[in-house]
mmCIF file with all atom_site columns, C-alpha atoms in Angstrom:
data_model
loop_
_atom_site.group_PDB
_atom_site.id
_atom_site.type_symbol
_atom_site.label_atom_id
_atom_site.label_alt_id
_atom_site.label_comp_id
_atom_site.label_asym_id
_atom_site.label_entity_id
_atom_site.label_seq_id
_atom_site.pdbx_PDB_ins_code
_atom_site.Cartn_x
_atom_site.Cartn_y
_atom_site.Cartn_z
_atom_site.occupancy
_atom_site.B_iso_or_equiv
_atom_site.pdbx_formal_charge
_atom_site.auth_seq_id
_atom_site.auth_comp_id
_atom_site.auth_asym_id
_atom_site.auth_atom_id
_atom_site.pdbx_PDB_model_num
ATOM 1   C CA . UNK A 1 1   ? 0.000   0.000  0.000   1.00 0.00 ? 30  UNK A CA 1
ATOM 2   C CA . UNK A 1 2   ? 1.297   3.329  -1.109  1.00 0.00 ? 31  UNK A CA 1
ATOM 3   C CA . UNK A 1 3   ? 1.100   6.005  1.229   1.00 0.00 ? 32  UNK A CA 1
ATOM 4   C CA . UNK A 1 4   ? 2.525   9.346  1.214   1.00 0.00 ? 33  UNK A CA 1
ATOM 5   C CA . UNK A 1 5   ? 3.560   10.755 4.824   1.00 0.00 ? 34  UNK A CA 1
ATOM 6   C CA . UNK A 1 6   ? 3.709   14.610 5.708   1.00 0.00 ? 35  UNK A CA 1
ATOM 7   C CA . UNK A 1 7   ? 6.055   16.446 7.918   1.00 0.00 ? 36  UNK A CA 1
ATOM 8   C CA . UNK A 1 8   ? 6.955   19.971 9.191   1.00 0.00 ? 37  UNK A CA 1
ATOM 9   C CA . UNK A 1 9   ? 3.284   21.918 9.619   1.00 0.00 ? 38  UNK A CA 1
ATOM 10  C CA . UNK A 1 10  ? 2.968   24.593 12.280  1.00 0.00 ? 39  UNK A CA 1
ATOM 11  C CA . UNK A 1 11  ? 2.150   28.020 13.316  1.00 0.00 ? 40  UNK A CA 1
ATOM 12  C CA . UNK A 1 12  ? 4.270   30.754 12.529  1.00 0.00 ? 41  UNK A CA 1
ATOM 13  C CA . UNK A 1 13  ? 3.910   34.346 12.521  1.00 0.00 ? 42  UNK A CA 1
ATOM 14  C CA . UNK A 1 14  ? 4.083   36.298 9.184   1.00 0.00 ? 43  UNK A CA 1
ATOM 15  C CA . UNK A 1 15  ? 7.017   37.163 7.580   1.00 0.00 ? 44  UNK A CA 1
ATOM 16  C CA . UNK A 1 16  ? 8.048   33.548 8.848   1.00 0.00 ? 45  UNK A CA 1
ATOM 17  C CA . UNK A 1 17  ? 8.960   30.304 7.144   1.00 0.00 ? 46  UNK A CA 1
ATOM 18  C CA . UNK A 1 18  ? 8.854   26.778 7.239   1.00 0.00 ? 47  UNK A CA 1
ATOM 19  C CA . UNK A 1 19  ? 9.645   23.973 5.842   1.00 0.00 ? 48  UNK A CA 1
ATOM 20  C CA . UNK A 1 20  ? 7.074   20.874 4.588   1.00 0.00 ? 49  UNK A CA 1
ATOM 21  C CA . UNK A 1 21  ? 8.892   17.354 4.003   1.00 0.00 ? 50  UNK A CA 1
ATOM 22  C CA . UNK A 1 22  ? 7.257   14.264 2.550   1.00 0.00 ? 51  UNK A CA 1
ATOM 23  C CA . UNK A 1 23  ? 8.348   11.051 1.977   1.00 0.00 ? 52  UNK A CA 1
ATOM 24  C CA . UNK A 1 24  ? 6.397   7.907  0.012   1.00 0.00 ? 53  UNK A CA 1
ATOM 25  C CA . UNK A 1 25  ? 5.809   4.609  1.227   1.00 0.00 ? 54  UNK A CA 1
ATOM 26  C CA . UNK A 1 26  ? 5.678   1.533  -0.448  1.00 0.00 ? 55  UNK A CA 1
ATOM 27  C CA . UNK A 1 27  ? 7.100   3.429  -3.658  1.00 0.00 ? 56  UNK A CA 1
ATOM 28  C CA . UNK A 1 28  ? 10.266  5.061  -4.696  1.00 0.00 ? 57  UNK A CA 1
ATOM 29  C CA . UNK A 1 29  ? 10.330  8.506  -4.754  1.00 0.00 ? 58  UNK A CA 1
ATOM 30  C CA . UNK A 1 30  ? 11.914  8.782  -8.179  1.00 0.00 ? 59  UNK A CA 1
ATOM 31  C CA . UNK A 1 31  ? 9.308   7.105  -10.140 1.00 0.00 ? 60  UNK A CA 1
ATOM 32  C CA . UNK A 1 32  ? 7.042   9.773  -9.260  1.00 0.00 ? 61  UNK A CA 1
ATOM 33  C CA . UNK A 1 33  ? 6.872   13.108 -10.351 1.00 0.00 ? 62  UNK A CA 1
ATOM 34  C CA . UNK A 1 34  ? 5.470   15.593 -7.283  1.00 0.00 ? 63  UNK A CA 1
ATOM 35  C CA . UNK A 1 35  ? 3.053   18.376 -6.252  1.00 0.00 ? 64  UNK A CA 1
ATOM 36  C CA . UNK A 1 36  ? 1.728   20.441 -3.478  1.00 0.00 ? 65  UNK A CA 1
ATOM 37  C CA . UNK A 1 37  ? -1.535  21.203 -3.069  1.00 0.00 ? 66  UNK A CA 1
ATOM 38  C CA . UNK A 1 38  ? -3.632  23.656 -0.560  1.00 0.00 ? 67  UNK A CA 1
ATOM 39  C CA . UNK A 1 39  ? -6.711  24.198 0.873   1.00 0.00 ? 68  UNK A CA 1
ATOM 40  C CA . UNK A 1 40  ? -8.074  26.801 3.163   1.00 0.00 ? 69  UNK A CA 1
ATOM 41  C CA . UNK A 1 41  ? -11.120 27.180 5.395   1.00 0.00 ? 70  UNK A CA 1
ATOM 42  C CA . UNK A 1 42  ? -14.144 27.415 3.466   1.00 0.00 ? 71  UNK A CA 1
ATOM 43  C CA . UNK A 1 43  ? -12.059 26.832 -0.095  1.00 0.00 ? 72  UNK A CA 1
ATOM 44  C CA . UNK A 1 44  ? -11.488 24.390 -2.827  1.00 0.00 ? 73  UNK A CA 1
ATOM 45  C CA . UNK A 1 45  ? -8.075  22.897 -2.569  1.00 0.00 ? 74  UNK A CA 1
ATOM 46  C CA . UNK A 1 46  ? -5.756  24.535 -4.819  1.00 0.00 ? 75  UNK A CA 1
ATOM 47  C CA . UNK A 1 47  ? -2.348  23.873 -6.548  1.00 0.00 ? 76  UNK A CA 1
ATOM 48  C CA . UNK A 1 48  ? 0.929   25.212 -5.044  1.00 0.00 ? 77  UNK A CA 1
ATOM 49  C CA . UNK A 1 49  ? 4.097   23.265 -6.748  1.00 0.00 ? 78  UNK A CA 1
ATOM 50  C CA . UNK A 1 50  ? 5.137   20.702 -8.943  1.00 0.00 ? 79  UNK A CA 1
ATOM 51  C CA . UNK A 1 51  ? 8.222   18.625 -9.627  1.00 0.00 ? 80  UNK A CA 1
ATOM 52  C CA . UNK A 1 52  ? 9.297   16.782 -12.243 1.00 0.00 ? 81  UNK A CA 1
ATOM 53  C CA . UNK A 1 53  ? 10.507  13.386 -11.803 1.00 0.00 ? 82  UNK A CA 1
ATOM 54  C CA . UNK A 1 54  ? 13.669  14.535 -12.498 1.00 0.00 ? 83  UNK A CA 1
ATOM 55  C CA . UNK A 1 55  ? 13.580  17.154 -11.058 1.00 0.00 ? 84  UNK A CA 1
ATOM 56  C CA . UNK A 1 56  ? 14.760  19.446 -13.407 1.00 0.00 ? 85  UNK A CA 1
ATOM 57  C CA . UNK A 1 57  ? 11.508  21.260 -13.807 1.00 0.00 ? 86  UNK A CA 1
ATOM 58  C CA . UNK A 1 58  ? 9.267   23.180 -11.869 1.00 0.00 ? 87  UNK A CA 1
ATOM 59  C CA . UNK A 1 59  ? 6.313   25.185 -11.707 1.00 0.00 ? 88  UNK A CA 1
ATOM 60  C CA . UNK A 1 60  ? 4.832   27.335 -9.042  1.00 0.00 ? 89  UNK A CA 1
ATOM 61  C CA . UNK A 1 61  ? 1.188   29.030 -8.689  1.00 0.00 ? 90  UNK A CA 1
ATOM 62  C CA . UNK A 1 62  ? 1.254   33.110 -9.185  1.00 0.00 ? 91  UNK A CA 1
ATOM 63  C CA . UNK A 1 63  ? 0.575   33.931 -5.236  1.00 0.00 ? 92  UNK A CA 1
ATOM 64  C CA . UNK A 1 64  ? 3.726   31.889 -4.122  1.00 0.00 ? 93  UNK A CA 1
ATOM 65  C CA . UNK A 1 65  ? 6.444   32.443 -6.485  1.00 0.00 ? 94  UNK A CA 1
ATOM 66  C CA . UNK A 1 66  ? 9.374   33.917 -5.157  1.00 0.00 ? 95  UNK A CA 1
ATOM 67  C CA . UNK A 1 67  ? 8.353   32.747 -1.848  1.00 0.00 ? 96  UNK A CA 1
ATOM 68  C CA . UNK A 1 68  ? 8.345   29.083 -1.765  1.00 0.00 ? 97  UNK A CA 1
ATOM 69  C CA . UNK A 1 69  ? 10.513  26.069 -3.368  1.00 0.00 ? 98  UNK A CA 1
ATOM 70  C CA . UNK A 1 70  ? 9.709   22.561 -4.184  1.00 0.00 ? 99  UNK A CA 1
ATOM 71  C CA . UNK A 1 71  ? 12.441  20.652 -4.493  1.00 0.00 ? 100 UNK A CA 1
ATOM 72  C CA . UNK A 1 72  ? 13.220  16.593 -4.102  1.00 0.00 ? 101 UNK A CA 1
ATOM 73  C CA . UNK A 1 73  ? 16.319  14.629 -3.048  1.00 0.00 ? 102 UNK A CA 1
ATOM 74  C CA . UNK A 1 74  ? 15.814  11.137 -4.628  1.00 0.00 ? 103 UNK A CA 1
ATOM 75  C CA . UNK A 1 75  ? 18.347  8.817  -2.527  1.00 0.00 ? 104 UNK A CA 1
ATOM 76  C CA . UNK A 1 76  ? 16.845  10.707 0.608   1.00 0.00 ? 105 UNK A CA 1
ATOM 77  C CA . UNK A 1 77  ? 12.882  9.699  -0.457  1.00 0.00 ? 106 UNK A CA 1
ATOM 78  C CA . UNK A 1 78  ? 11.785  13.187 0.012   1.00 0.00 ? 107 UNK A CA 1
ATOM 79  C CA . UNK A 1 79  ? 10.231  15.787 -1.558  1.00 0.00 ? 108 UNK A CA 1
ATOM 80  C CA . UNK A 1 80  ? 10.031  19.369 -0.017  1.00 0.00 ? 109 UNK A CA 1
ATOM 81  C CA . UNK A 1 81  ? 8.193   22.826 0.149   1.00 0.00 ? 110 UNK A CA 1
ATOM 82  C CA . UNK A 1 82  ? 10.260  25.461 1.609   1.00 0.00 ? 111 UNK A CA 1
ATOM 83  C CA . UNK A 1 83  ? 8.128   28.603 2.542   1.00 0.00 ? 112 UNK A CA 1
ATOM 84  C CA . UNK A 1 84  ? 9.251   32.219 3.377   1.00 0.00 ? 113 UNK A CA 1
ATOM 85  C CA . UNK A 1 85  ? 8.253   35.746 3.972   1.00 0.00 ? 114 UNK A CA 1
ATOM 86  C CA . UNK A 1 86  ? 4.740   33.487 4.456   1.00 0.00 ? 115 UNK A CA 1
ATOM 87  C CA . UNK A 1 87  ? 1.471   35.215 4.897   1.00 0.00 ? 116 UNK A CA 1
ATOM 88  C CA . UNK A 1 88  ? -1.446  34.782 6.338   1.00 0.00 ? 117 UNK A CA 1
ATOM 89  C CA . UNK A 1 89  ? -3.475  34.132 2.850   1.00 0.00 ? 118 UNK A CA 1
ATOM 90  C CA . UNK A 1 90  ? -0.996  30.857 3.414   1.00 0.00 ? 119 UNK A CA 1
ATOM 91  C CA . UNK A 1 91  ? -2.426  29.464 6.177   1.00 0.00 ? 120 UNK A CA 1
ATOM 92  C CA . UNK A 1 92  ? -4.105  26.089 4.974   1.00 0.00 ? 121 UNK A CA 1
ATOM 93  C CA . UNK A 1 93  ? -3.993  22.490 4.802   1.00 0.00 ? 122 UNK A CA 1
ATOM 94  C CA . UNK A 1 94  ? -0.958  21.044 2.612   1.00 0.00 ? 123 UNK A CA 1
ATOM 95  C CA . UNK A 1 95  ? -1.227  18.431 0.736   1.00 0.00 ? 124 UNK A CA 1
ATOM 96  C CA . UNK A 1 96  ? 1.737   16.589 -1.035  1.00 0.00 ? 125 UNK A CA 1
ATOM 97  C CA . UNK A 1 97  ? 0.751   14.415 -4.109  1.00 0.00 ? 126 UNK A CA 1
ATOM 98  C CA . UNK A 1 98  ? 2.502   12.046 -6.448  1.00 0.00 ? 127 UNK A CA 1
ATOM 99  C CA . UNK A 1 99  ? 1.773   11.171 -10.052 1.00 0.00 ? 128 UNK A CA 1
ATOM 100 C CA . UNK A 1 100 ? 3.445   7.921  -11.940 1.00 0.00 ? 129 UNK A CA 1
ATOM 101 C CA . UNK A 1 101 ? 4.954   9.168  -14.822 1.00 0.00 ? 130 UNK A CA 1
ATOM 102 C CA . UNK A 1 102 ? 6.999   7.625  -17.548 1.00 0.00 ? 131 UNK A CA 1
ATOM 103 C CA . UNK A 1 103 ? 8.626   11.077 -18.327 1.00 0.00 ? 132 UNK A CA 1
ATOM 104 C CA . UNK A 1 104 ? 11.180  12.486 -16.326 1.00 0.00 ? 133 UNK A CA 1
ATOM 105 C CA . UNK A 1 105 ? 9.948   16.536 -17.084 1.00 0.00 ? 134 UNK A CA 1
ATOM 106 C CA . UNK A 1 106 ? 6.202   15.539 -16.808 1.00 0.00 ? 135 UNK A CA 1
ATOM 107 C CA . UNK A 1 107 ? 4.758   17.467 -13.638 1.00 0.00 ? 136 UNK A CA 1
ATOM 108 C CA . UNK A 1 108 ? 0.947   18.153 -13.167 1.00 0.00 ? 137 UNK A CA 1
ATOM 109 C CA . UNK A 1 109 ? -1.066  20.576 -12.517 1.00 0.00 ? 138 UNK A CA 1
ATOM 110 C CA . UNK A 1 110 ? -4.398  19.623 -11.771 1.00 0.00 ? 139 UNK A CA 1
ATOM 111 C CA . UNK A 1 111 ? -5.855  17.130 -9.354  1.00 0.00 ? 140 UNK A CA 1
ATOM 112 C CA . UNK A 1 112 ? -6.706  14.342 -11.549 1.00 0.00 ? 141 UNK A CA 1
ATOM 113 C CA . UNK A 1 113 ? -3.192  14.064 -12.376 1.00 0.00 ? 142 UNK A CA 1
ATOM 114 C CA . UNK A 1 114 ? -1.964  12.646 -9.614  1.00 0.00 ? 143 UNK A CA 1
ATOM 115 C CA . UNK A 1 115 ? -2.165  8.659  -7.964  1.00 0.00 ? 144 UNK A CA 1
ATOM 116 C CA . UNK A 1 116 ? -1.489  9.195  -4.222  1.00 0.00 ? 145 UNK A CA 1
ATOM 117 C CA . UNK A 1 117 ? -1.665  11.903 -1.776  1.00 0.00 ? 146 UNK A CA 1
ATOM 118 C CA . UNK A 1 118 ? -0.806  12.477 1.812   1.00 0.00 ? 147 UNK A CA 1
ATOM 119 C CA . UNK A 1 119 ? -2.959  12.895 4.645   1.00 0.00 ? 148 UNK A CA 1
ATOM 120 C CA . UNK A 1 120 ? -2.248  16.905 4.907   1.00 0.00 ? 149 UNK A CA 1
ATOM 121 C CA . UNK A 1 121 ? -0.018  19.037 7.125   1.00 0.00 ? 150 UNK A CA 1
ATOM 122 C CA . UNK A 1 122 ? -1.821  22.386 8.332   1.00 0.00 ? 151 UNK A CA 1
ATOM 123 C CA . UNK A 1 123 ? 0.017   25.560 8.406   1.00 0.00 ? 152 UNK A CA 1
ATOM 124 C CA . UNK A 1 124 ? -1.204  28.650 10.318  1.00 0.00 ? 153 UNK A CA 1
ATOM 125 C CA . UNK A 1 125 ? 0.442   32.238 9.567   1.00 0.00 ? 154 UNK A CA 1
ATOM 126 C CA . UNK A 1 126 ? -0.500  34.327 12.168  1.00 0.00 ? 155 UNK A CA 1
ATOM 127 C CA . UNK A 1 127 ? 0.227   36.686 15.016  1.00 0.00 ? 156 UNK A CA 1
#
């Protein structure tokens, strides 16, 4: 069974950072190519980040970029968002995903596109 564990949510203030870790189970990370998702109170979950398999390609949503980074290390298992100068907009439920891919620069962008996802890690920006 395939399951895809979530580290490093908290509170911080604004202006703050942190970092969100997450690591498959029962699958290599490097067959996988990787997102984060979001979803506030009240709100449809959104995209955040993807990763290729690769991980030679990126892409970021408008409201984050310059802010956070997705990034994997392969022989650790891990994927990564780090998040700074955070806001309170932020504050949500993260959600890491992974999609089987046979193409090393494939990342999605929607949903559907992706096979597993964690159970969510909630981050709170506020003072």
């Amino acid at each position: 069974q395939v399951q895809l564990v979530e580290s490093g949510g908290g509170l911080v203030q604004p202006g703050g950072s942190l970092r969100l870790s997450c690591a498959p189970s029962g699958l290599t990370l490097s067959s996988l190519a990787m997102g984060w998702f979001r979803q506030a109170p009240g709100k449809e979950r959104e995209f955040v980040a993807a990763i290729s398999k690769g991980g030679g390609n990126t892409f970021y949503t408008d409201s984050v970029k310059g802010r956070f980074t997705i990034s994997r290390d392969n022989a650790k298992n891990t994927v990564y968002l780090q998040m700074l100068s955070l806001k309170p907009e932020d504050t949500a439920v993260y959600y890491c995903a992974g999609a089987r891919s046979n193409y090393d620069n494939y990342y999605g962008l929607k949903e559907y596109e992706y096979d597993y996802w964690g159970q969510g890690a909630q981050v709170t920006v506020s003072s």
